[in-house]
Coordinates of C-alpha atoms and ligand atoms in Angstrom, one line a residue:
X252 CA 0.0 0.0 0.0
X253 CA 1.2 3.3 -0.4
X254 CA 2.8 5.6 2.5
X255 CA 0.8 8.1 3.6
X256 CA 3.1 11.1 5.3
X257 CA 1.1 13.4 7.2
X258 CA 3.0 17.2 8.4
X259 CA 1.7 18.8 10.7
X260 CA 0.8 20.0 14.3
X261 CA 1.0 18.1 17.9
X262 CA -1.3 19.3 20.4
X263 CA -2.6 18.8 23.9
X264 CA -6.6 19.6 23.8
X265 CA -7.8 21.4 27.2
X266 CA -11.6 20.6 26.3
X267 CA -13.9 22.4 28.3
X268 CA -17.8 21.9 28.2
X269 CA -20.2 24.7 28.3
X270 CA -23.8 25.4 27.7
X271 CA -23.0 28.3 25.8
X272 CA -19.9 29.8 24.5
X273 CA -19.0 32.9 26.6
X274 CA -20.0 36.5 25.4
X275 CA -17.0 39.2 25.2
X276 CA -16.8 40.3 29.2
X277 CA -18.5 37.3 30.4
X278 CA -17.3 34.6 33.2
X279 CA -19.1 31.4 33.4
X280 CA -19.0 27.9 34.5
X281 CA -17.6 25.1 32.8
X282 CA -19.7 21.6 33.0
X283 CA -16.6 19.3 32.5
X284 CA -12.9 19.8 31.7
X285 CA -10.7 17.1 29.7
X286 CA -6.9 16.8 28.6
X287 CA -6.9 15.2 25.3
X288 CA -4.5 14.3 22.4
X289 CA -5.3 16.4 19.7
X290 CA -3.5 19.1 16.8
X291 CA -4.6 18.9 13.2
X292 CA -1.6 17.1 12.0
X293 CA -1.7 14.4 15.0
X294 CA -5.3 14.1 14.4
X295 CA -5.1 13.2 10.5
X296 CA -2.0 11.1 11.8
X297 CA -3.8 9.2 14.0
X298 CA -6.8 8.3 11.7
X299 CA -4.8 7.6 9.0
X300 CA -3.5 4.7 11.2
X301 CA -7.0 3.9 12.8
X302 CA -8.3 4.0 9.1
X303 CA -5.8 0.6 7.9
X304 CA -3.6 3.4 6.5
X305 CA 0.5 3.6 6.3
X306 CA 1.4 6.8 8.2
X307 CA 4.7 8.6 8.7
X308 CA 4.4 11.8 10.8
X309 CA 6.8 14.9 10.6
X310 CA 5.6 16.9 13.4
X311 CA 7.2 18.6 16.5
X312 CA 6.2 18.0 20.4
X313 CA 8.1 19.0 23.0
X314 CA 10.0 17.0 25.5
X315 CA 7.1 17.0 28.6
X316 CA 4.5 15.1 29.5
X317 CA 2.1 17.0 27.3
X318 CA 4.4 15.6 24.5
X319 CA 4.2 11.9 25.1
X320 CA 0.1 12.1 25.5
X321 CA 0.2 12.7 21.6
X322 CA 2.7 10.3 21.0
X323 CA 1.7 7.6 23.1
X324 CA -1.7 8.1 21.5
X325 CA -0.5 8.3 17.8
X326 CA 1.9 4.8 18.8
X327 CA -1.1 3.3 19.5
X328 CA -2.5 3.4 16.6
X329 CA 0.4 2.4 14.7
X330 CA 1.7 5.8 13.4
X331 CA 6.1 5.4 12.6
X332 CA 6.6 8.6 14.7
X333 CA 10.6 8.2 13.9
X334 CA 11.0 11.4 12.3
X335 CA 9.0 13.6 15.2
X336 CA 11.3 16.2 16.7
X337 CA 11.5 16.3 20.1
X338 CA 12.8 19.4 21.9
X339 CA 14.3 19.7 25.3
X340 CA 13.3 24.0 25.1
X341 CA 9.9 24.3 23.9
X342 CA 6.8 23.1 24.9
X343 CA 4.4 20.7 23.3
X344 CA 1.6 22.6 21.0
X345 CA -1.6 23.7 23.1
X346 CA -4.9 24.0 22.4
X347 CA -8.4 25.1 24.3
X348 CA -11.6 24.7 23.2
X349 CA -15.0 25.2 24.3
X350 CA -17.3 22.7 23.3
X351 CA -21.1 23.9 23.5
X352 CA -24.6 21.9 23.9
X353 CA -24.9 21.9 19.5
X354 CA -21.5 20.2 19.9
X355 CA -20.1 23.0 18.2
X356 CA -16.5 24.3 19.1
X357 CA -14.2 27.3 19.1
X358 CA -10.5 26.7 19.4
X359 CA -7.4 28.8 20.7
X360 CA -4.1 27.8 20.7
X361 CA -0.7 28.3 21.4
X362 CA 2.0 26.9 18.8
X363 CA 4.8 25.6 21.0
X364 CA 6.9 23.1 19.5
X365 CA 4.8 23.3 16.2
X366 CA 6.7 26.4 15.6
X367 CA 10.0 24.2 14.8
X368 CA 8.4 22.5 11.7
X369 CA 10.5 24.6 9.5
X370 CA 11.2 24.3 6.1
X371 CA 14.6 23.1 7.0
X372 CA 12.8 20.4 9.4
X373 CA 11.0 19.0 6.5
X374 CA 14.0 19.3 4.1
X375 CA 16.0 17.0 6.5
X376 CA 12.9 14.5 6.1
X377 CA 12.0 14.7 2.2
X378 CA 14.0 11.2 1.8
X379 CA 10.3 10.2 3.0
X380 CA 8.9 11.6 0.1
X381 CA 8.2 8.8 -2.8
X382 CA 6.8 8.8 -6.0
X383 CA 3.0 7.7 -5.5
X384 CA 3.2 8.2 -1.8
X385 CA 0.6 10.9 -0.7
X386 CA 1.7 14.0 1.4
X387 CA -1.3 15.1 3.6
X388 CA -0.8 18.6 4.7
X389 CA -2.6 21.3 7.2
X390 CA -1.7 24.9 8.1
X391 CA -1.3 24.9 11.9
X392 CA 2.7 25.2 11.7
X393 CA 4.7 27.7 9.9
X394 CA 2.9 28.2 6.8
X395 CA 5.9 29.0 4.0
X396 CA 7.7 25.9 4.9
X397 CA 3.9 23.7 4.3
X398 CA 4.2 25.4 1.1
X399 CA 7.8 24.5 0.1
X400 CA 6.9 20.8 1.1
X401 CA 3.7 20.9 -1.0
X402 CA 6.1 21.7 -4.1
X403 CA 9.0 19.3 -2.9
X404 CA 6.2 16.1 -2.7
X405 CA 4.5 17.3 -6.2
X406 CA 8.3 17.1 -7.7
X407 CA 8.9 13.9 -6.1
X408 CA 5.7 12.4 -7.9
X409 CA 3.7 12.2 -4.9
X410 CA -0.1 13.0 -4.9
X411 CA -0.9 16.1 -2.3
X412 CA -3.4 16.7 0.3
X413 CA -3.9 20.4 2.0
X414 CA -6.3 20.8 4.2
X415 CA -6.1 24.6 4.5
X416 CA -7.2 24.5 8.3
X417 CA -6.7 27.2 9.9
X418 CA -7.5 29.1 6.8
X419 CA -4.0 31.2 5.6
X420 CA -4.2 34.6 4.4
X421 CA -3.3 33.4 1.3
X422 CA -2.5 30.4 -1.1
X423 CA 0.4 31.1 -3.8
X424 CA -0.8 29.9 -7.2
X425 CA 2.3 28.0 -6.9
X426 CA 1.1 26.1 -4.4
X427 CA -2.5 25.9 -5.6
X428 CA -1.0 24.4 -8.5
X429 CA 1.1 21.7 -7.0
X430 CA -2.0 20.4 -5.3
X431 CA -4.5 17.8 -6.0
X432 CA -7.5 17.9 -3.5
X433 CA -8.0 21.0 -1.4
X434 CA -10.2 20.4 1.4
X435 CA -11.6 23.4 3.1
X436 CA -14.9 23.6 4.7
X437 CA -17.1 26.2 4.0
X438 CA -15.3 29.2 6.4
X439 CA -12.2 27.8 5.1
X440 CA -13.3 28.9 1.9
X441 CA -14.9 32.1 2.6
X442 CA -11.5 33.3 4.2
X443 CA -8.9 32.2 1.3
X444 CA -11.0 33.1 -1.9
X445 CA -13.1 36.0 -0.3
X446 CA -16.1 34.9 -1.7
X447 CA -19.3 33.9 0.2
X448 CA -19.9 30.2 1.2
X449 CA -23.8 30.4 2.3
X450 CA -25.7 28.7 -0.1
X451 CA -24.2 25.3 -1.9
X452 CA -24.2 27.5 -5.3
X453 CA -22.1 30.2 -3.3
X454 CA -19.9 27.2 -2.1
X455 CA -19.8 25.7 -6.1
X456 CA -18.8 29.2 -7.3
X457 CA -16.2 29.9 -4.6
X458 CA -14.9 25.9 -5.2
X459 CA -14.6 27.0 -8.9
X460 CA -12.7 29.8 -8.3
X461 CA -10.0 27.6 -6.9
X462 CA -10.0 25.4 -9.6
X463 CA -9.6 28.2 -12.3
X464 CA -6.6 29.2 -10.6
X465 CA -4.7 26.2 -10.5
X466 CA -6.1 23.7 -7.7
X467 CA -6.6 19.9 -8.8
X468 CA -10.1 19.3 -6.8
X469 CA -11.6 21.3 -5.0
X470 CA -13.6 19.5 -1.9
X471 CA -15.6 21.0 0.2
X472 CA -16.7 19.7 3.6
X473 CA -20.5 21.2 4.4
X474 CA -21.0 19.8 7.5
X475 CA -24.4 17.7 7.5
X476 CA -24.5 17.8 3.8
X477 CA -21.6 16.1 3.4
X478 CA -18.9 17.5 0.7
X479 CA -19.2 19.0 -2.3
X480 CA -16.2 18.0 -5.2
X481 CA -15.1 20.8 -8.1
X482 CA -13.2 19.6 -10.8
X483 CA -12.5 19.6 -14.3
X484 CA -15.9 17.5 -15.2
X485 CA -18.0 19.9 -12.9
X486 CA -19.6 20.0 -9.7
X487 CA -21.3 17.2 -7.7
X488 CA -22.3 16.9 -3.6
X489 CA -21.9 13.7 -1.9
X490 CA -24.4 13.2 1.2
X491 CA -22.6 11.7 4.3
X492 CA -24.6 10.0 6.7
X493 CA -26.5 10.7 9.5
X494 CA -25.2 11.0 13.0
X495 CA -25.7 12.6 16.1
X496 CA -23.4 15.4 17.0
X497 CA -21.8 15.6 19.7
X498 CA -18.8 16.8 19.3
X499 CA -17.3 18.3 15.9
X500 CA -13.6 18.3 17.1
X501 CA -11.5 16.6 14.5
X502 CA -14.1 15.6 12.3
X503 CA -12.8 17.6 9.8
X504 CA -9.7 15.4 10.6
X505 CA -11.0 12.5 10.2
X506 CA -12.8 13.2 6.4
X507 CA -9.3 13.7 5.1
X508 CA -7.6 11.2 6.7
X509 CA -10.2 8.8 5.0
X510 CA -10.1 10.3 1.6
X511 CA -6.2 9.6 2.0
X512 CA -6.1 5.8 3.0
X513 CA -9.0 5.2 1.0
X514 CA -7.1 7.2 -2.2
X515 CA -3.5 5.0 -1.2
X516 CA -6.0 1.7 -1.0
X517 CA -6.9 2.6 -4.9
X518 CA -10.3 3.0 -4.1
X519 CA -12.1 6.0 -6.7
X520 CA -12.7 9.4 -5.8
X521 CA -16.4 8.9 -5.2
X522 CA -15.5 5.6 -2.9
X523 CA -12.8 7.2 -1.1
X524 CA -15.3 10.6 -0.3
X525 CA -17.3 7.9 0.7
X526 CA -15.6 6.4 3.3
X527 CA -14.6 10.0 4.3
X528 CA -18.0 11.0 5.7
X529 CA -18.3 7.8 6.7
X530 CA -15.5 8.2 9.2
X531 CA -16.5 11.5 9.8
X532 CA -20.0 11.3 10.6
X533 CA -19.1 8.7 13.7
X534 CA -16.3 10.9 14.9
X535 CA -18.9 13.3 15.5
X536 CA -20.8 11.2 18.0
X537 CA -18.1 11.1 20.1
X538 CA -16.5 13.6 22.3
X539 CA -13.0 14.7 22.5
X540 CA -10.0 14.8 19.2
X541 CA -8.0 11.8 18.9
X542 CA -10.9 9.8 21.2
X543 CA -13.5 10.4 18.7
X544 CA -11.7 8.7 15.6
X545 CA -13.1 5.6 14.8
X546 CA -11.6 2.5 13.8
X547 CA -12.1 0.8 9.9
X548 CA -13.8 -1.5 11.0
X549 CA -16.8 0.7 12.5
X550 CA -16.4 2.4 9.4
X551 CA -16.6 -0.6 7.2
X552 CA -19.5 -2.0 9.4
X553 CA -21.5 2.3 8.6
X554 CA -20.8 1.3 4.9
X555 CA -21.9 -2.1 4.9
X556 CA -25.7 -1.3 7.1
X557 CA -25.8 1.7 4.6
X558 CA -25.4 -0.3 1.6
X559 CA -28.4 -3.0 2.6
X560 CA -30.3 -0.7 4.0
Ligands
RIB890 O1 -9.1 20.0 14.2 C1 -9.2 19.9 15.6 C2 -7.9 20.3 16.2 O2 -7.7 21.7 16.0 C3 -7.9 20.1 17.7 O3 -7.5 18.9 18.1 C4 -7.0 21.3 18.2 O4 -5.8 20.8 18.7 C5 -6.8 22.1 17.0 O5 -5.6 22.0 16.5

Protein backbone atom coordinates (compact mmCIF):
# COMPACT_ATOMS: atom_id res chain seq x y z
CA UNK A 1 0.00 0.00 0.00
CA UNK A 2 1.17 3.30 -0.39
CA UNK A 3 2.75 5.56 2.51
CA UNK A 4 0.84 8.11 3.62
CA UNK A 5 3.10 11.14 5.27
CA UNK A 6 1.13 13.36 7.25
CA UNK A 7 3.00 17.20 8.44
CA UNK A 8 1.75 18.84 10.70
CA UNK A 9 0.84 19.99 14.26
CA UNK A 10 0.97 18.09 17.87
CA UNK A 11 -1.26 19.29 20.44
CA UNK A 12 -2.60 18.79 23.91
CA UNK A 13 -6.58 19.60 23.76
CA UNK A 14 -7.81 21.43 27.19
CA UNK A 15 -11.60 20.64 26.26
CA UNK A 16 -13.90 22.44 28.32
CA UNK A 17 -17.82 21.90 28.21
CA UNK A 18 -20.21 24.74 28.28
CA UNK A 19 -23.81 25.41 27.69
CA UNK A 20 -23.02 28.33 25.80
CA UNK A 21 -19.85 29.84 24.50
CA UNK A 22 -19.01 32.93 26.58
CA UNK A 23 -20.03 36.47 25.40
CA UNK A 24 -17.03 39.25 25.24
CA UNK A 25 -16.77 40.26 29.19
CA UNK A 26 -18.45 37.31 30.38
CA UNK A 27 -17.32 34.61 33.16
CA UNK A 28 -19.15 31.35 33.44
CA UNK A 29 -19.00 27.94 34.46
CA UNK A 30 -17.56 25.13 32.76
CA UNK A 31 -19.69 21.58 33.04
CA UNK A 32 -16.59 19.33 32.48
CA UNK A 33 -12.85 19.84 31.74
CA UNK A 34 -10.69 17.09 29.68
CA UNK A 35 -6.94 16.82 28.59
CA UNK A 36 -6.92 15.24 25.25
CA UNK A 37 -4.53 14.32 22.43
CA UNK A 38 -5.25 16.39 19.70
CA UNK A 39 -3.45 19.12 16.80
CA UNK A 40 -4.65 18.89 13.20
CA UNK A 41 -1.64 17.06 12.03
CA UNK A 42 -1.74 14.45 14.95
CA UNK A 43 -5.28 14.10 14.45
CA UNK A 44 -5.07 13.18 10.51
CA UNK A 45 -2.03 11.10 11.78
CA UNK A 46 -3.79 9.22 14.04
CA UNK A 47 -6.78 8.25 11.71
CA UNK A 48 -4.82 7.58 8.99
CA UNK A 49 -3.47 4.71 11.22
CA UNK A 50 -6.98 3.90 12.79
CA UNK A 51 -8.34 4.00 9.14
CA UNK A 52 -5.77 0.61 7.94
CA UNK A 53 -3.64 3.43 6.55
CA UNK A 54 0.47 3.62 6.30
CA UNK A 55 1.40 6.81 8.25
CA UNK A 56 4.74 8.60 8.67
CA UNK A 57 4.44 11.81 10.78
CA UNK A 58 6.83 14.89 10.55
CA UNK A 59 5.58 16.94 13.41
CA UNK A 60 7.24 18.57 16.48
CA UNK A 61 6.20 17.98 20.39
CA UNK A 62 8.05 18.97 23.04
CA UNK A 63 10.05 17.02 25.47
CA UNK A 64 7.13 17.01 28.59
CA UNK A 65 4.52 15.15 29.47
CA UNK A 66 2.14 16.95 27.31
CA UNK A 67 4.38 15.62 24.50
CA UNK A 68 4.17 11.88 25.08
CA UNK A 69 0.13 12.10 25.47
CA UNK A 70 0.16 12.65 21.61
CA UNK A 71 2.73 10.31 20.95
CA UNK A 72 1.66 7.62 23.10
CA UNK A 73 -1.73 8.06 21.46
CA UNK A 74 -0.48 8.30 17.82
CA UNK A 75 1.94 4.78 18.75
CA UNK A 76 -1.12 3.27 19.54
CA UNK A 77 -2.54 3.44 16.64
CA UNK A 78 0.40 2.36 14.69
CA UNK A 79 1.71 5.75 13.38
CA UNK A 80 6.14 5.44 12.56
CA UNK A 81 6.56 8.58 14.74
CA UNK A 82 10.62 8.22 13.92
CA UNK A 83 10.99 11.36 12.33
CA UNK A 84 9.05 13.60 15.22
CA UNK A 85 11.35 16.15 16.73
CA UNK A 86 11.46 16.27 20.11
CA UNK A 87 12.84 19.43 21.94
CA UNK A 88 14.26 19.70 25.26
CA UNK A 89 13.28 24.00 25.15
CA UNK A 90 9.89 24.26 23.92
CA UNK A 91 6.78 23.15 24.91
CA UNK A 92 4.43 20.72 23.31
CA UNK A 93 1.55 22.59 21.04
CA UNK A 94 -1.61 23.68 23.15
CA UNK A 95 -4.92 24.02 22.42
CA UNK A 96 -8.44 25.12 24.32
CA UNK A 97 -11.60 24.70 23.17
CA UNK A 98 -15.01 25.15 24.32
CA UNK A 99 -17.29 22.68 23.27
CA UNK A 100 -21.09 23.88 23.54
CA UNK A 101 -24.61 21.89 23.91
CA UNK A 102 -24.88 21.92 19.53
CA UNK A 103 -21.50 20.18 19.94
CA UNK A 104 -20.09 23.00 18.24
CA UNK A 105 -16.45 24.29 19.10
CA UNK A 106 -14.24 27.35 19.07
CA UNK A 107 -10.46 26.74 19.42
CA UNK A 108 -7.41 28.79 20.73
CA UNK A 109 -4.10 27.83 20.70
CA UNK A 110 -0.74 28.31 21.42
CA UNK A 111 1.99 26.94 18.84
CA UNK A 112 4.85 25.63 20.99
CA UNK A 113 6.86 23.14 19.51
CA UNK A 114 4.81 23.33 16.23
CA UNK A 115 6.74 26.36 15.59
CA UNK A 116 10.00 24.18 14.81
CA UNK A 117 8.44 22.52 11.68
CA UNK A 118 10.51 24.63 9.47
CA UNK A 119 11.15 24.29 6.12
CA UNK A 120 14.57 23.05 7.03
CA UNK A 121 12.84 20.38 9.39
CA UNK A 122 10.96 18.95 6.53
CA UNK A 123 13.96 19.30 4.07
CA UNK A 124 16.04 17.05 6.48
CA UNK A 125 12.90 14.51 6.08
CA UNK A 126 12.01 14.74 2.19
CA UNK A 127 13.97 11.19 1.77
CA UNK A 128 10.27 10.21 3.01
CA UNK A 129 8.91 11.59 0.06
CA UNK A 130 8.21 8.81 -2.77
CA UNK A 131 6.79 8.78 -6.04
CA UNK A 132 2.99 7.66 -5.54
CA UNK A 133 3.19 8.24 -1.80
CA UNK A 134 0.58 10.90 -0.68
CA UNK A 135 1.75 14.05 1.37
CA UNK A 136 -1.30 15.14 3.59
CA UNK A 137 -0.81 18.56 4.74
CA UNK A 138 -2.64 21.28 7.20
CA UNK A 139 -1.73 24.87 8.15
CA UNK A 140 -1.32 24.93 11.88
CA UNK A 141 2.72 25.24 11.75
CA UNK A 142 4.68 27.65 9.92
CA UNK A 143 2.90 28.19 6.84
CA UNK A 144 5.90 29.04 3.98
CA UNK A 145 7.65 25.91 4.86
CA UNK A 146 3.89 23.74 4.27
CA UNK A 147 4.24 25.40 1.06
CA UNK A 148 7.84 24.47 0.13
CA UNK A 149 6.92 20.84 1.14
CA UNK A 150 3.65 20.90 -0.96
CA UNK A 151 6.10 21.74 -4.13
CA UNK A 152 9.03 19.31 -2.94
CA UNK A 153 6.19 16.06 -2.71
CA UNK A 154 4.53 17.25 -6.20
CA UNK A 155 8.34 17.13 -7.70
CA UNK A 156 8.87 13.93 -6.09
CA UNK A 157 5.75 12.44 -7.91
CA UNK A 158 3.75 12.24 -4.88
CA UNK A 159 -0.06 13.04 -4.94
CA UNK A 160 -0.89 16.09 -2.34
CA UNK A 161 -3.44 16.67 0.25
CA UNK A 162 -3.90 20.37 1.97
CA UNK A 163 -6.26 20.76 4.16
CA UNK A 164 -6.06 24.62 4.54
CA UNK A 165 -7.19 24.45 8.28
CA UNK A 166 -6.75 27.21 9.87
CA UNK A 167 -7.47 29.09 6.81
CA UNK A 168 -3.99 31.22 5.61
CA UNK A 169 -4.16 34.58 4.41
CA UNK A 170 -3.34 33.38 1.25
CA UNK A 171 -2.50 30.41 -1.14
CA UNK A 172 0.41 31.13 -3.77
CA UNK A 173 -0.76 29.94 -7.22
CA UNK A 174 2.26 27.99 -6.94
CA UNK A 175 1.13 26.11 -4.41
CA UNK A 176 -2.46 25.88 -5.63
CA UNK A 177 -0.96 24.38 -8.48
CA UNK A 178 1.07 21.72 -7.02
CA UNK A 179 -1.96 20.44 -5.29
CA UNK A 180 -4.45 17.84 -6.01
CA UNK A 181 -7.50 17.91 -3.51
CA UNK A 182 -7.98 21.01 -1.45
CA UNK A 183 -10.22 20.40 1.39
CA UNK A 184 -11.63 23.35 3.06
CA UNK A 185 -14.89 23.58 4.65
CA UNK A 186 -17.13 26.20 3.96
CA UNK A 187 -15.34 29.17 6.38
CA UNK A 188 -12.24 27.80 5.10
CA UNK A 189 -13.32 28.87 1.90
CA UNK A 190 -14.92 32.10 2.63
CA UNK A 191 -11.51 33.33 4.18
CA UNK A 192 -8.92 32.17 1.29
CA UNK A 193 -11.04 33.06 -1.86
CA UNK A 194 -13.15 36.04 -0.35
CA UNK A 195 -16.09 34.89 -1.67
CA UNK A 196 -19.32 33.88 0.17
CA UNK A 197 -19.92 30.20 1.20
CA UNK A 198 -23.76 30.39 2.28
CA UNK A 199 -25.72 28.69 -0.08
CA UNK A 200 -24.22 25.34 -1.89
CA UNK A 201 -24.20 27.55 -5.31
CA UNK A 202 -22.15 30.17 -3.28
CA UNK A 203 -19.89 27.24 -2.14
CA UNK A 204 -19.75 25.72 -6.06
CA UNK A 205 -18.84 29.18 -7.35
CA UNK A 206 -16.19 29.86 -4.55
CA UNK A 207 -14.85 25.94 -5.23
CA UNK A 208 -14.60 27.04 -8.94
CA UNK A 209 -12.67 29.81 -8.31
CA UNK A 210 -9.98 27.61 -6.93
CA UNK A 211 -9.97 25.41 -9.64
CA UNK A 212 -9.62 28.23 -12.26
CA UNK A 213 -6.56 29.16 -10.59
CA UNK A 214 -4.69 26.25 -10.49
CA UNK A 215 -6.08 23.67 -7.71
CA UNK A 216 -6.65 19.86 -8.76
CA UNK A 217 -10.08 19.27 -6.75
CA UNK A 218 -11.57 21.30 -4.97
CA UNK A 219 -13.57 19.48 -1.89
CA UNK A 220 -15.61 21.04 0.18
CA UNK A 221 -16.73 19.73 3.61
CA UNK A 222 -20.46 21.17 4.40
CA UNK A 223 -20.96 19.81 7.54
CA UNK A 224 -24.40 17.68 7.50
CA UNK A 225 -24.51 17.83 3.83
CA UNK A 226 -21.62 16.11 3.36
CA UNK A 227 -18.87 17.52 0.73
CA UNK A 228 -19.17 18.97 -2.31
CA UNK A 229 -16.16 18.01 -5.20
CA UNK A 230 -15.08 20.79 -8.13
CA UNK A 231 -13.16 19.58 -10.82
CA UNK A 232 -12.47 19.56 -14.31
CA UNK A 233 -15.87 17.53 -15.22
CA UNK A 234 -18.04 19.87 -12.86
CA UNK A 235 -19.60 20.03 -9.66
CA UNK A 236 -21.25 17.23 -7.66
CA UNK A 237 -22.32 16.95 -3.61
CA UNK A 238 -21.89 13.73 -1.87
CA UNK A 239 -24.36 13.16 1.21
CA UNK A 240 -22.62 11.74 4.34
CA UNK A 241 -24.57 9.98 6.70
CA UNK A 242 -26.52 10.74 9.51
CA UNK A 243 -25.18 11.03 13.03
CA UNK A 244 -25.73 12.61 16.10
CA UNK A 245 -23.40 15.41 16.97
CA UNK A 246 -21.78 15.56 19.74
CA UNK A 247 -18.81 16.84 19.31
CA UNK A 248 -17.32 18.33 15.93
CA UNK A 249 -13.58 18.29 17.15
CA UNK A 250 -11.52 16.56 14.52
CA UNK A 251 -14.11 15.56 12.30
CA UNK A 252 -12.80 17.56 9.80
CA UNK A 253 -9.73 15.43 10.55
CA UNK A 254 -11.05 12.53 10.17
CA UNK A 255 -12.82 13.17 6.39
CA UNK A 256 -9.25 13.67 5.13
CA UNK A 257 -7.64 11.19 6.66
CA UNK A 258 -10.23 8.79 4.98
CA UNK A 259 -10.09 10.28 1.62
CA UNK A 260 -6.19 9.64 2.00
CA UNK A 261 -6.09 5.84 3.00
CA UNK A 262 -8.97 5.21 0.98
CA UNK A 263 -7.09 7.21 -2.20
CA UNK A 264 -3.52 4.96 -1.19
CA UNK A 265 -6.01 1.68 -1.04
CA UNK A 266 -6.85 2.63 -4.88
CA UNK A 267 -10.28 3.03 -4.14
CA UNK A 268 -12.14 6.03 -6.68
CA UNK A 269 -12.74 9.45 -5.78
CA UNK A 270 -16.43 8.85 -5.17
CA UNK A 271 -15.49 5.56 -2.92
CA UNK A 272 -12.83 7.22 -1.07
CA UNK A 273 -15.27 10.63 -0.33
CA UNK A 274 -17.33 7.94 0.71
CA UNK A 275 -15.65 6.42 3.33
CA UNK A 276 -14.59 10.01 4.34
CA UNK A 277 -18.02 11.04 5.67
CA UNK A 278 -18.27 7.76 6.74
CA UNK A 279 -15.45 8.19 9.23
CA UNK A 280 -16.47 11.52 9.79
CA UNK A 281 -20.05 11.28 10.60
CA UNK A 282 -19.09 8.72 13.67
CA UNK A 283 -16.33 10.92 14.86
CA UNK A 284 -18.93 13.29 15.46
CA UNK A 285 -20.80 11.24 17.99
CA UNK A 286 -18.06 11.12 20.14
CA UNK A 287 -16.51 13.61 22.33
CA UNK A 288 -13.05 14.71 22.49
CA UNK A 289 -10.00 14.84 19.16
CA UNK A 290 -8.03 11.75 18.87
CA UNK A 291 -10.92 9.84 21.18
CA UNK A 292 -13.45 10.44 18.69
CA UNK A 293 -11.70 8.65 15.65
CA UNK A 294 -13.10 5.61 14.77
CA UNK A 295 -11.63 2.54 13.78
CA UNK A 296 -12.06 0.77 9.90
CA UNK A 297 -13.80 -1.52 11.04
CA UNK A 298 -16.80 0.66 12.55
CA UNK A 299 -16.42 2.36 9.41
CA UNK A 300 -16.61 -0.57 7.22
CA UNK A 301 -19.52 -2.00 9.43
CA UNK A 302 -21.51 2.27 8.61
CA UNK A 303 -20.84 1.32 4.86
CA UNK A 304 -21.86 -2.08 4.88
CA UNK A 305 -25.67 -1.34 7.12
CA UNK A 306 -25.78 1.74 4.56
CA UNK A 307 -25.37 -0.34 1.57
CA UNK A 308 -28.40 -2.97 2.57
CA UNK A 309 -30.32 -0.70 3.98
O1 LIG B 1 -9.06 20.03 14.16
C1 LIG B 1 -9.18 19.92 15.55
C2 LIG B 1 -7.91 20.33 16.23
O2 LIG B 1 -7.71 21.70 16.04
C3 LIG B 1 -7.91 20.14 17.73
O3 LIG B 1 -7.50 18.86 18.12
C4 LIG B 1 -6.98 21.25 18.21
O4 LIG B 1 -5.78 20.80 18.72
C5 LIG B 1 -6.80 22.15 17.00
O5 LIG B 1 -5.57 21.99 16.49
Amino acid sequence: MKKIIVAGSSNIDFVLRVAEMPKKGETIRTRSFDKIPGGKGANQACAVGKLGGDCVFLSAVGEDGLGSIVTDSLAAAGVDLSRVLRDKETPTGMAVIAVNDEGENSIMIVPGANGLCTEDYFDRNADCLAPGDILLAQLETPVEAIWKLIEKAKAAGCTTILNPAPAPESIPDAVLAAVDYITPNETELAAITGLPTGTVEEIDAAARSLCARGAGRVLVTIGPRGALLCDESGSRVYPTFDAKRVDTTAAGDTFNAGLAVSLAEGASLEEAIRLANAAAAISITRKGAQTSIPSRAEVDQLLQSAQEG
